[in-house]
Structures are given as structure tokens and as C-alpha cells.
Coordinates of C-alpha atoms in Angstrom, one line a residue:
Chain A
M143 CA -4.0 -23.2 19.4
S144 CA -6.5 -23.8 16.6
V145 CA -10.1 -22.9 17.3
V146 CA -11.3 -25.3 14.6
F147 CA -9.4 -28.5 15.1
K148 CA -8.5 -29.8 18.6
D149 CA -6.3 -32.6 17.3
T150 CA -4.1 -33.3 14.4
V151 CA -5.7 -36.6 13.5
K152 CA -9.1 -35.0 12.9
A153 CA -7.5 -32.2 10.8
K154 CA -5.6 -34.6 8.6
E155 CA -8.7 -36.8 8.2
F156 CA -10.9 -33.8 7.3
Y157 CA -8.5 -32.3 4.7
K158 CA -7.6 -35.6 3.2
A159 CA -11.3 -36.4 2.6
F160 CA -11.9 -32.9 1.3
W161 CA -9.0 -32.9 -1.2
T162 CA -9.6 -36.4 -2.3
D163 CA -13.1 -35.5 -3.3
L164 CA -11.9 -32.3 -5.1
I165 CA -9.2 -34.2 -7.0
N166 CA -11.7 -36.8 -8.2
E167 CA -13.9 -34.0 -9.5
L168 CA -11.2 -32.0 -11.2
G169 CA -9.3 -35.0 -12.7
S170 CA -6.6 -33.9 -15.1
Q171 CA -7.4 -30.2 -14.7
I172 CA -5.1 -30.3 -11.7
D173 CA -1.9 -30.7 -13.5
I174 CA 0.3 -29.2 -10.7
S175 CA 1.4 -30.6 -7.4
L176 CA 0.8 -28.8 -4.1
L177 CA 2.5 -29.1 -0.7
F178 CA 0.7 -27.7 2.3
I179 CA 2.9 -27.1 5.4
V180 CA 0.1 -26.7 8.0
K181 CA 0.8 -25.3 11.4
D182 CA -1.1 -25.6 14.7
P183 CA -1.7 -28.5 14.6
D184 CA 1.3 -29.3 12.5
F185 CA 1.2 -31.7 9.6
M186 CA 2.1 -31.8 5.9
M187 CA 0.0 -32.7 3.0
Y188 CA 1.1 -33.4 -0.6
I189 CA -1.5 -33.3 -3.4
D190 CA -1.3 -34.1 -7.1
S191 CA -3.6 -35.7 -9.6
N192 CA -2.7 -39.2 -8.2
G193 CA -4.0 -38.4 -4.8
I194 CA -2.9 -37.3 -1.3
K195 CA 0.1 -38.1 0.7
I196 CA 0.5 -37.0 4.4
D197 CA 3.7 -36.5 6.4
D198 CA 6.1 -39.4 6.0
E199 CA 4.3 -40.7 2.9
I200 CA 5.5 -37.5 1.1
G201 CA 9.2 -38.6 1.1
D202 CA 11.2 -36.6 -1.5
A203 CA 8.3 -35.5 -3.6
K204 CA 8.8 -32.0 -4.9
A205 CA 5.7 -29.7 -5.3
D206 CA 5.1 -27.0 -7.9
I207 CA 3.6 -24.8 -5.2
Q208 CA 4.2 -24.9 -1.5
F209 CA 1.8 -23.2 1.0
T210 CA 2.7 -22.5 4.6
L211 CA -0.3 -21.6 6.7
S212 CA -2.1 -22.3 10.0
V213 CA -5.1 -24.6 9.9
D214 CA -7.3 -21.8 11.1
T215 CA -6.1 -19.6 8.2
A216 CA -6.9 -22.5 5.7
H217 CA -10.4 -22.7 7.3
Q218 CA -11.0 -19.0 6.9
F219 CA -9.8 -19.1 3.3
W220 CA -12.2 -21.9 2.3
L221 CA -15.1 -20.2 4.1
K222 CA -14.2 -17.1 2.0
E223 CA -13.7 -15.1 5.2
L224 CA -10.1 -14.4 4.1
S225 CA -9.2 -13.4 0.5
L226 CA -5.9 -14.6 -1.0
P227 CA -4.5 -11.1 -1.5
K228 CA -5.1 -10.3 2.2
A229 CA -3.7 -13.7 3.3
L230 CA -0.6 -13.2 1.2
A231 CA 0.0 -9.5 2.0
T232 CA -0.3 -10.2 5.7
R233 CA 1.9 -13.3 5.5
R234 CA -0.8 -15.5 6.9
V235 CA -0.3 -17.6 3.8
R236 CA 3.2 -17.9 2.4
T237 CA 3.9 -19.5 -0.9
K238 CA 6.8 -20.9 -2.8
G239 CA 6.2 -21.6 -6.5
S240 CA 5.6 -19.3 -9.4
L241 CA 3.0 -16.7 -9.0
P242 CA 1.4 -17.6 -12.4
K243 CA 1.0 -21.1 -11.2
V244 CA -0.7 -19.9 -7.9
M245 CA -3.0 -17.8 -10.0
K246 CA -3.7 -20.7 -12.4
L247 CA -4.9 -22.7 -9.4
L248 CA -7.5 -20.2 -8.2
P249 CA -10.2 -20.6 -10.8
L250 CA -9.9 -24.4 -10.4
L251 CA -10.9 -24.1 -6.8
K252 CA -14.2 -22.4 -7.4
P253 CA -16.4 -25.6 -6.9
A254 CA -14.5 -26.3 -3.7
Y255 CA -15.9 -23.5 -1.6
A256 CA -19.4 -24.8 -1.5
R257 CA -18.2 -28.3 -0.9
Y258 CA -16.1 -27.1 2.0
R259 CA -19.1 -25.9 3.8
E260 CA -20.8 -29.2 3.2
Y261 CA -17.8 -30.9 4.8
C262 CA -17.9 -28.5 7.7
E263 CA -21.5 -29.6 8.4
K264 CA -20.6 -33.2 8.0
Y265 CA -17.6 -32.9 10.5
N266 CA -19.4 -30.5 12.7
L267 CA -16.9 -27.7 12.3
P268 CA -17.7 -24.0 12.9
Q269 CA -18.5 -22.1 9.8
K270 CA -17.3 -18.8 11.1
I271 CA -14.2 -18.0 13.2
Chain B
M191 CA 21.3 -7.0 -31.5
D192 CA 21.2 -10.4 -29.9
Y193 CA 23.4 -11.2 -26.9
L194 CA 24.9 -14.3 -25.4
D195 CA 22.7 -15.4 -22.6
I196 CA 24.9 -16.9 -19.9
S197 CA 22.0 -18.7 -18.4
L198 CA 22.0 -22.4 -19.3
Q199 CA 18.5 -22.8 -17.9
L200 CA 16.6 -21.2 -20.8
S201 CA 14.2 -23.6 -22.5
E202 CA 13.3 -23.6 -26.2
D203 CA 10.0 -21.8 -25.2
D204 CA 11.9 -19.2 -23.2
I205 CA 14.2 -18.5 -26.1
A206 CA 11.3 -18.3 -28.5
I207 CA 9.4 -15.9 -26.2
K208 CA 12.5 -13.7 -25.9
N209 CA 13.1 -13.6 -29.6
A210 CA 9.5 -12.7 -30.4
A211 CA 9.6 -9.9 -27.8
H212 CA 12.8 -8.6 -29.3
E213 CA 11.3 -8.6 -32.8
F214 CA 8.3 -6.7 -31.3
A215 CA 10.6 -4.2 -29.5
E216 CA 12.6 -3.6 -32.7
E217 CA 9.9 -3.4 -35.3
I218 CA 6.9 -2.1 -33.4
M219 CA 8.1 -0.3 -30.2
R220 CA 11.1 1.6 -31.4
P221 CA 9.5 3.3 -34.4
A222 CA 6.4 4.3 -32.4
A223 CA 8.6 5.5 -29.5
K224 CA 10.8 7.6 -31.7
A225 CA 7.8 9.2 -33.3
L226 CA 6.0 9.9 -30.0
D227 CA 9.2 11.3 -28.5
E228 CA 9.4 13.9 -31.2
M229 CA 5.7 15.0 -30.8
S230 CA 4.1 17.3 -28.2
A231 CA 2.6 15.4 -25.3
E232 CA -0.9 16.5 -26.6
D233 CA -0.3 15.3 -30.1
G234 CA 1.0 12.0 -28.6
V235 CA -2.5 11.1 -27.5
A236 CA -4.4 12.8 -30.3
K237 CA -6.5 10.7 -32.7
K238 CA -3.8 10.4 -35.4
S239 CA -1.0 9.6 -33.0
P240 CA 1.1 6.5 -33.7
L241 CA 0.2 5.5 -30.1
W242 CA -3.0 3.9 -31.2
P243 CA -1.7 1.6 -33.9
F244 CA 1.1 0.7 -31.5
L245 CA -1.4 -0.3 -28.8
K246 CA -3.6 -2.2 -31.3
K247 CA -0.6 -4.2 -32.5
S248 CA 0.6 -4.9 -28.9
Y249 CA -2.9 -6.1 -27.9
E250 CA -3.2 -8.2 -31.1
L251 CA 0.0 -9.9 -30.1
G252 CA -1.3 -10.4 -26.6
Y253 CA 1.4 -8.4 -24.8
H254 CA -1.2 -6.7 -22.6
R255 CA -2.0 -10.1 -20.9
I256 CA 1.4 -11.5 -20.1
L257 CA 0.8 -11.1 -16.3
L258 CA -2.7 -12.7 -16.3
P259 CA -3.6 -16.3 -15.7
E260 CA -4.4 -18.6 -18.6
A261 CA -7.8 -19.5 -17.1
Y262 CA -9.0 -15.9 -17.8
G263 CA -7.3 -15.6 -21.2
G264 CA -3.9 -14.5 -20.0
L265 CA -0.6 -15.9 -21.2
S266 CA 0.6 -17.1 -17.7
L267 CA 4.3 -16.5 -18.5
S268 CA 6.7 -17.9 -16.0
P269 CA 8.7 -15.4 -13.8
L270 CA 11.8 -15.9 -16.0
Q271 CA 9.8 -15.4 -19.2
L272 CA 8.2 -12.2 -17.8
N273 CA 11.7 -10.9 -17.0
L274 CA 12.9 -11.8 -20.6
V275 CA 10.0 -9.9 -22.1
L276 CA 10.4 -6.9 -19.9
E277 CA 14.1 -6.6 -20.7
E278 CA 13.2 -6.6 -24.4
W279 CA 10.5 -4.0 -23.9
G280 CA 13.1 -1.8 -22.1
W281 CA 15.4 -2.3 -25.0
G282 CA 12.6 -1.2 -27.3
S283 CA 11.3 1.7 -25.2
M284 CA 11.1 2.1 -21.5
G285 CA 8.2 4.5 -21.7
L286 CA 6.1 2.2 -23.9
G287 CA 7.1 -0.8 -21.7
V288 CA 5.8 1.0 -18.6
L289 CA 2.6 1.9 -20.5
L290 CA 2.0 -1.7 -21.5
G291 CA 2.7 -2.8 -17.9
V292 CA 0.3 -0.4 -16.2
A293 CA -2.3 -1.2 -18.8
A294 CA -2.7 -4.6 -17.1
F295 CA -2.4 -3.3 -13.6
P296 CA -6.1 -3.1 -12.5
F297 CA -6.9 -6.4 -14.1
F298 CA -3.9 -8.2 -12.6
A299 CA -5.0 -6.9 -9.1
I300 CA -8.6 -8.1 -9.7
A301 CA -7.3 -11.5 -10.9
L302 CA -5.5 -11.9 -7.6
T303 CA -8.7 -11.4 -5.6
G304 CA -10.4 -14.4 -7.3
D305 CA -13.7 -12.4 -7.2
D306 CA -15.9 -14.0 -9.9
E307 CA -18.0 -11.0 -10.5
L308 CA -15.1 -8.6 -11.0
I309 CA -13.2 -11.1 -13.1
E310 CA -16.1 -11.7 -15.4
K311 CA -16.8 -7.9 -15.7
Y312 CA -13.2 -6.7 -16.1
V313 CA -10.5 -9.3 -16.5
I314 CA -12.0 -11.5 -19.2
P315 CA -13.0 -8.5 -21.5
F316 CA -9.5 -7.1 -21.0
C317 CA -7.9 -10.4 -22.0
E318 CA -10.2 -10.7 -25.0
C319 CA -9.5 -7.1 -26.1
T320 CA -7.4 -7.0 -29.3
D321 CA -7.8 -3.3 -30.3
G322 CA -6.3 -1.6 -27.2
S323 CA -9.6 -0.1 -26.2
I324 CA -9.4 -1.3 -22.6
R325 CA -6.5 0.2 -20.8
G326 CA -5.5 0.4 -17.2
C327 CA -3.3 2.8 -15.2
W328 CA -2.0 3.1 -11.7
C329 CA -3.5 6.1 -9.9
G330 CA -1.0 6.3 -7.0
T331 CA 0.9 9.6 -7.1
E332 CA -0.8 12.7 -5.6
P333 CA 0.0 16.4 -5.5
E334 CA 1.1 16.2 -1.8
H335 CA 2.2 12.5 -1.9
G336 CA 4.6 10.6 -4.1
S337 CA 7.3 8.2 -3.0
D338 CA 6.3 8.8 0.7
I339 CA 3.3 6.4 0.3
L340 CA 5.9 3.7 -0.2
Y341 CA 7.8 4.5 3.0
F342 CA 6.2 3.2 6.2
D343 CA 8.0 5.3 8.7
D344 CA 6.3 6.9 11.7
F345 CA 4.7 9.7 9.6
F346 CA 2.7 7.1 7.7
K347 CA 0.3 6.7 10.6
N348 CA 0.0 10.4 11.4
P349 CA -3.7 11.4 11.2
K350 CA -2.7 15.0 10.4
I351 CA -1.5 13.9 7.0
K352 CA -4.3 13.8 4.6
G353 CA -4.6 12.0 1.3
N354 CA -5.5 14.0 -1.8
V355 CA -8.0 11.4 -2.9
Q356 CA -10.5 10.1 -0.4
A357 CA -13.3 7.6 -0.5
R358 CA -16.3 7.3 1.7
L359 CA -18.8 4.5 1.9
K360 CA -22.4 5.5 1.1
G361 CA -24.9 2.6 1.1
D362 CA -23.5 0.0 -1.3
S363 CA -21.2 2.4 -3.1
W364 CA -17.9 4.2 -2.5
I365 CA -17.9 7.9 -3.4
I366 CA -14.5 9.2 -4.5
N367 CA -13.2 12.8 -4.5
G368 CA -9.9 14.4 -5.1
Q369 CA -6.9 14.6 -7.4
K370 CA -4.1 12.5 -8.5
S371 CA -1.0 14.4 -9.7
A372 CA 0.4 14.7 -13.2
W373 CA 2.6 11.5 -13.1
V374 CA -0.2 8.9 -13.5
S375 CA 1.4 6.7 -16.2
G376 CA -1.2 6.1 -18.9
G377 CA -3.6 8.3 -17.0
T378 CA -4.4 10.4 -20.0
I379 CA -5.9 7.6 -22.0
A380 CA -6.8 4.9 -19.4
T381 CA -10.3 3.4 -19.2
H382 CA -9.7 1.9 -15.7
G383 CA -7.5 2.9 -12.8
L384 CA -6.1 0.9 -10.0
T385 CA -6.5 3.7 -7.5
F386 CA -4.8 4.1 -4.1
L387 CA -6.8 6.5 -1.9
Q388 CA -7.5 7.4 1.7
V389 CA -10.5 5.5 3.3
D390 CA -9.9 6.1 7.0
P391 CA -8.2 9.5 7.6
S392 CA -7.9 8.8 11.3
K393 CA -5.1 6.4 10.5
G394 CA -3.2 8.8 8.3
M395 CA -1.8 7.4 5.1
A396 CA -2.0 3.9 6.6
G397 CA -5.8 4.2 6.4
G398 CA -5.7 3.7 2.7
G399 CA -7.5 1.5 0.3
V400 CA -7.0 0.1 -3.2
C401 CA -9.9 0.1 -5.6
V402 CA -10.7 -0.4 -9.3
V403 CA -12.3 2.6 -10.9
P404 CA -13.8 2.7 -14.3
L405 CA -12.7 6.1 -15.5
D406 CA -15.7 7.0 -17.7
K407 CA -18.0 8.8 -15.3
G408 CA -17.2 11.5 -12.7
V409 CA -13.6 11.6 -13.8
S410 CA -11.6 14.2 -15.7
R411 CA -8.0 14.4 -16.8
G412 CA -5.4 17.1 -16.9
K413 CA -3.3 17.9 -20.0
P414 CA -0.7 15.3 -20.9
L415 CA 2.6 16.2 -19.2
E416 CA 5.5 17.6 -21.2
K417 CA 8.6 16.1 -19.7
I418 CA 12.3 15.4 -20.3
G419 CA 12.3 11.7 -20.9
Q420 CA 9.9 8.8 -21.5
R421 CA 7.9 11.2 -23.6
D422 CA 6.3 8.2 -25.3
L423 CA 4.6 7.4 -21.9
N424 CA 1.6 9.7 -21.5
Q425 CA 1.0 10.9 -18.0
S426 CA -1.6 13.3 -16.6
E427 CA -3.6 14.3 -13.6
V428 CA -6.7 12.4 -12.8
F429 CA -9.6 14.2 -11.0
F430 CA -12.4 12.4 -9.2
D431 CA -15.6 14.3 -8.7
D432 CA -18.2 12.3 -6.7
T433 CA -17.1 9.3 -8.6
K434 CA -19.2 6.3 -7.6
I435 CA -18.0 2.7 -7.6
P436 CA -19.8 -0.4 -6.2
A437 CA -18.6 -1.5 -2.8
N438 CA -16.9 -4.7 -4.1
H439 CA -14.6 -2.6 -6.3
M440 CA -12.6 -1.6 -3.1
I441 CA -10.3 -4.6 -3.2
T442 CA -8.1 -3.6 -0.3
E443 CA -9.2 -1.8 2.8
P444 CA -7.2 -0.2 5.6
D445 CA -6.8 -3.4 7.6
Y446 CA -4.0 -4.6 5.3
Y447 CA -3.4 -1.5 3.0
P448 CA 0.3 -1.0 4.0
E449 CA 1.0 -4.7 3.4
M450 CA -0.7 -4.6 0.0
V451 CA 1.3 -1.5 -1.0
D452 CA 4.4 -3.4 0.0
L453 CA 3.3 -6.4 -2.1
I454 CA 2.6 -4.3 -5.2
L455 CA 5.8 -2.3 -4.8
G456 CA 7.7 -5.6 -4.6
A457 CA 6.3 -6.7 -8.0
A458 CA 6.5 -3.2 -9.7
N459 CA 10.1 -2.5 -8.6
A460 CA 11.2 -5.9 -9.9
A461 CA 9.6 -5.1 -13.2
M462 CA 11.4 -1.7 -13.4
S463 CA 14.7 -3.4 -12.9
A464 CA 14.2 -5.6 -16.0
L465 CA 13.0 -2.6 -18.1
A466 CA 16.1 -0.7 -17.0
T467 CA 18.4 -3.6 -17.9
G468 CA 17.0 -3.4 -21.4
V469 CA 17.6 0.4 -21.6
A470 CA 21.2 -0.1 -20.5
R471 CA 21.8 -2.9 -23.0
A472 CA 20.4 -0.7 -25.8
A473 CA 22.8 2.1 -24.9
F474 CA 25.7 -0.2 -24.7
E475 CA 24.9 -1.7 -28.1
E476 CA 24.5 1.8 -29.7
A477 CA 27.9 2.8 -28.4
L478 CA 29.5 -0.4 -29.5
V479 CA 28.1 -0.2 -33.1
Y480 CA 29.1 3.5 -33.3
A481 CA 32.6 2.9 -31.9
R482 CA 33.3 0.1 -34.5
E483 CA 32.5 2.5 -37.3
R484 CA 33.7 5.9 -36.0
V485 CA 37.2 6.7 -37.3
Q486 CA 39.5 9.1 -35.3
G487 CA 43.2 9.3 -35.7
G488 CA 43.0 7.1 -38.8
V489 CA 41.5 4.1 -37.0
P490 CA 38.1 3.1 -35.6
I491 CA 37.8 4.4 -32.1
T492 CA 37.6 0.8 -30.8
K493 CA 41.3 0.7 -31.4
H494 CA 41.7 3.2 -28.6
T495 CA 42.4 1.7 -25.1
S496 CA 40.2 4.2 -23.3
V497 CA 37.2 3.4 -25.5
R498 CA 37.7 -0.3 -25.1
Q499 CA 37.8 0.1 -21.3
R500 CA 34.7 2.2 -21.3
L501 CA 32.8 -0.3 -23.5
F502 CA 33.9 -3.1 -21.3
D503 CA 32.7 -1.3 -18.2
M504 CA 29.3 -0.7 -19.9
F505 CA 29.1 -4.4 -20.9
A506 CA 29.9 -5.5 -17.4
K507 CA 27.3 -3.2 -15.9
V508 CA 24.6 -4.6 -18.3
E509 CA 25.5 -8.1 -17.3
A510 CA 25.4 -7.2 -13.6
C511 CA 22.0 -5.6 -14.0
R512 CA 20.6 -8.6 -15.7
A513 CA 22.0 -11.0 -13.1
L514 CA 20.5 -8.9 -10.2
S515 CA 17.2 -8.3 -12.0
R516 CA 16.7 -11.9 -13.0
A517 CA 17.7 -13.2 -9.6
V518 CA 15.3 -10.9 -7.8
F519 CA 12.5 -11.4 -10.3
N520 CA 12.9 -15.2 -10.0
F521 CA 12.8 -15.1 -6.3
N522 CA 10.1 -12.5 -5.8
F523 CA 7.7 -14.0 -8.4
N524 CA 8.2 -17.4 -6.9
V525 CA 7.5 -16.5 -3.3
S526 CA 4.5 -14.6 -2.0
P527 CA 4.5 -12.2 -0.5
P528 CA 7.7 -10.8 -2.2
V529 CA 10.7 -9.7 -0.2
T530 CA 10.4 -6.1 -1.2
E531 CA 13.8 -4.8 -0.1
Y532 CA 15.4 -7.1 -2.8
S533 CA 13.1 -5.6 -5.4
I534 CA 14.0 -2.1 -4.2
A535 CA 17.7 -3.1 -4.5
A536 CA 17.2 -4.2 -8.0
K537 CA 15.2 -1.2 -9.1
T538 CA 17.5 1.4 -7.6
R539 CA 20.7 -0.4 -8.7
C540 CA 19.5 -1.2 -12.3
T541 CA 18.0 2.3 -12.9
Q542 CA 21.2 4.0 -11.5
T543 CA 23.4 1.8 -13.6
C544 CA 21.2 2.3 -16.7
F545 CA 21.6 6.0 -16.2
E546 CA 25.4 5.6 -16.0
V547 CA 25.6 3.4 -19.1
T548 CA 23.4 5.8 -21.2
H549 CA 25.7 8.7 -20.0
E550 CA 28.7 6.7 -21.1
A551 CA 27.1 6.0 -24.4
I552 CA 26.8 9.7 -25.0
Q553 CA 30.4 10.2 -24.1
I554 CA 31.5 7.6 -26.7
L555 CA 29.4 9.2 -29.4
G556 CA 30.7 12.6 -28.5
G557 CA 28.8 15.5 -30.1
N558 CA 26.6 13.0 -32.0
G559 CA 25.4 11.6 -28.7
L560 CA 23.7 14.9 -28.1
A561 CA 21.9 14.9 -31.5
R562 CA 18.4 13.7 -31.9
E563 CA 19.5 11.7 -34.9
Y564 CA 21.1 9.2 -32.6
L565 CA 19.1 6.9 -30.3
V566 CA 21.3 7.4 -27.3
E567 CA 20.1 11.0 -26.9
K568 CA 16.5 9.7 -26.3
I569 CA 17.4 6.8 -24.1
F570 CA 19.6 8.9 -21.9
R571 CA 16.6 11.1 -21.2
D572 CA 14.4 8.0 -20.7
A573 CA 17.0 6.6 -18.2
R574 CA 17.0 9.8 -16.3
A575 CA 13.3 9.6 -15.7
S576 CA 13.7 6.1 -14.4
L577 CA 15.5 7.4 -11.3
V578 CA 12.3 9.1 -10.3
E579 CA 9.5 6.9 -11.5
D580 CA 8.0 4.0 -9.4
G581 CA 9.5 5.6 -6.3
L582 CA 12.4 8.2 -6.2
N583 CA 15.5 6.1 -5.7
E584 CA 16.6 7.9 -2.6
M585 CA 13.2 7.4 -1.0
L586 CA 13.1 3.8 -2.0
A587 CA 16.6 3.3 -0.5
A588 CA 15.3 4.9 2.8
A589 CA 12.3 2.5 2.8
G590 CA 14.6 -0.4 2.0
G591 CA 17.0 0.8 4.7
L592 CA 14.2 0.9 7.3
T593 CA 13.3 -2.7 6.4
I594 CA 16.9 -4.1 6.5
T595 CA 17.7 -2.4 9.8
E596 CA 14.7 -4.2 11.3
T597 CA 14.8 -7.6 9.5
Y598 CA 18.3 -8.4 8.1
P599 CA 19.2 -11.2 7.9
R600 CA 15.9 -12.8 6.8
K601 CA 15.5 -16.5 7.2
S602 CA 14.0 -18.6 4.4
S603 CA 11.7 -20.1 7.0
D604 CA 10.2 -16.7 7.5
I605 CA 9.7 -16.2 3.8
Y606 CA 8.1 -19.4 2.5

């Protein structure tokens, strides 16, 4: 049971808003597609430079990198409470997609950490787990 | 010698990268490796050694940054491209291939952390380096610990077993003391070490940490090791004497040290399998070229059935190595964390096969195979070393055996 999100609707709304904003900022810098398979609560989110698709909207879209993780793990990652190496080594985040592409993504995400905290405040989410 | 690549998936870029790496292996690696092999270990790292122009050329061409992301100045090669390059390096020289690989090791580990300060301080200067003056090594092996640090059986958590290098936190710094043993690849000349050490002795070897240590202060080295093979790969002890590093240089602490070791082993063993494939291919090619020219009984020895059979066996083994190595590489560099038992399978199988193929090459060359004049004499010795380095094959098999007895068959849904 997630300690951050009590229901799926709120989790989807939060992450869709967060990523939409990020994609608008990054523009063409995001030249790869991402699929998040999120657990507890369960939903899927597909992201590319064109925008966000959730669950059934995704259809047959193939992503360059697929991440499988719980929503609480995602929260900890964005709050910088959990490093990527630790998340990967302990299998809290599992990825499918070339490691160089995963590593290429990391520097692009730098501006997102601060914004994530702003979103947490806006949505009244805990900033520590 | 080029070979028919039976993969139909190679792009024009892949082929260009492979060809460039082959040219590098033939024109830069092999001459340097031959010269270093014939020198004493000490002369091999002396000022006038051919090692230095080799490193400079390698860095100029960007081969030190193949593992690193483009955003930091790396080449961001795909898993397949990495495998292609590593096979060519193995073909050129396994020892120098390992040296170039470990040169990037601390910087690759830092890049994974995403820590801005460390990336700015270490990774970007490493990627910008074109003269070989910034060089990493992997400080893993210890006088009382070798392949056992890769094997997470019950003894791994025994607090009575002490690490030979330990770190303790003092204020905002870690203080490191102890000794790494003589098999630290690149240790003689490295400027930075990705160092495995003991942080919490109460947890035994499981209480380890991984840190990045600049090797300029509070560090001394032993003499370069004289050894049977991979003599072009300098190795030495590294001694830490109250060596001080800032707290953020400890990139892994005991809470996930065993998992991190497993992750690093998964990547390193996969790389070893590609290098070993290159060595095996080099031995096969040398034997084939020799057999086509060598006349016995009035005909080239390729006319003899026994020689044909043996050459075919070598050819088939090289192809099998490449197939296994590429498949594992492609899988384990496309999922995180890697499935380490597959990397272990590739490392142990490819190095064992490479040893067998180099042995066969000597048999085909006969007495000439024992002479320094012929390349197979060197690569046989190099292949022998590969059975021990990056984990003794028997110990790796025991570690892999422990994993498969507990987890086989894995489900893809548990992996990604």
C-alpha cells in the first residue's frame, strides 16, 4: 500500500501534470520514449516528446526504455532519497532498454528534481517517506 | 583478418565502429602489446615505455569513453557496439583491452550516481582527457580476499572475516587504511581507484562500500607484477595510509553493497566474455594462416584431414563464444540490474574456450607455436590469465551455481 498516494486517479493526475510540464521544458531534448509500469497503485504511463499517454491510450506504442517500479519508489527517487544505482541494484527499479540510453536520460532530468518538490507542495504530498 | 558476421542486424554505424576498432587493434594495440610483453614489468611502466604513446593514442581516439554518456562527453555506444569494440580489443590484446576498460571504471560508476558535483569534478575531465593522464583502476582484490568477494555464501556475512582495506567515517571524510593485493589491474599507474573496502566489520564482507579514491595522496604502490600472461597489463599492490576522501566519494554503503557488487560483476563478466572471444578469434586466425602456408609431406598442412578438423573445431568455438557473449551482453546491458549468472556463464565459457583455442593454435603451429616469434605463444599465455582474472572461473561457477539453485528458472516479469 502506497504511503504517498491513496488512490490511482490522484497518482495518474499528479504524474501526468509533472511530466507534461517537464516535456514542455525539455522539448526536443527528450528524443527517447519512456514507459513506466507503476505498481501500487497500478497504472502505466507512456512518455515521448509528443506528450503523455496513460493505460489504454498507450496501445501498441513501443518505448526505448521501460521502467518498472512502485509509486513510492518513484517518489523517493524524485525527492533524491533514493539514488538510481541503489534503486537498480536492489531491484526497486527495473529497466528494459539500453543502459547508455538510461544514462543519457539522467542529465536531462536535473531540472525536474526541484520542480518535483514544488508539485509535492501543490498536491500536498509528503516530502519524505 | 575480417570475418563474416552472421548477424543481419548490424547497422552501417555498427560496422563502421567495428572496422575502426579493428584498425586500432591491429595498428596500435598489437605493436604496443608485443613490445610490452617482451619488457620487464618495471620497464613496462617506465617513462620511455610504449605504454604511454599507446594510452595517448587510445585517448585521442576516444576509446577511454566508450562506456560514458554523451551528455558528459562519452560516446554512448549501444550494447552491441560495445560488444563489437571489446571483441576487437581482445583480438588486439586482452591485457591492453582490460587496461582501457578499467581506466573508465571509477568514472562510469560516478556517472551512474548522477551526482552533479562528482560528475563535474571527475567524469567530465576524464572524458575531455586526450593524453591519457587521467586513468582509473578497480581496487578490488586483497591479500586475503579475491574471488570470494563475488560469492555471497554464508561466510560473506561472517563478522570474523575482516577486509584488508577498511574505511571509517571521521567528520565529513572517510579515512582509508589497508592494502590491495598485487592484481589491481592498472594499479601501478592509475590516478583514481574505484575501491571496494570494508565499512562495517560487524557485517563481515557484506559490510562493504564502494568509493572513488584519487590516488595522489596517502597512497603508495607496490612493484609492477611479473606474470605469465597479459604482461602488457600492469598490475600492482595499492596501499592506503590514512587516505582521506570526502564523504560523498563513498558511492555505495553497506545497505546495498552485495547488490552493487553483483551489478558490477554482471557488467564486468560480460565484458570479459567479449574480450576472450577476440583472443580466441586471433588464435584461430593465426593457426589458419600458418596452416595454409606450412608444408609437410609435400603439401600445405590444410590438406591433412586432422588439421582441417581441428581448424573447424576452433572456428566453431569462436562462433559459439561470439553468439553467447553477444546474447548475454545484449540482454544484460538492456536490463538493469543485469542477470549476473548469465554474465558468469559467458565469462567462464568464453575464457575456457579461448584457452582451448589458443592451446589448439599452438598444436597446429607445432614447435613454432612455442616460439616468441609467433603471436600464438603470447596469446596462449594471455588466455591462461583470463581463467583467473575478474573472478577465478571455479569460484564464479560456484557463485553462479548458488544463484541458479535458488532462482532458476527466472521469469522475465521478475527481471524487467
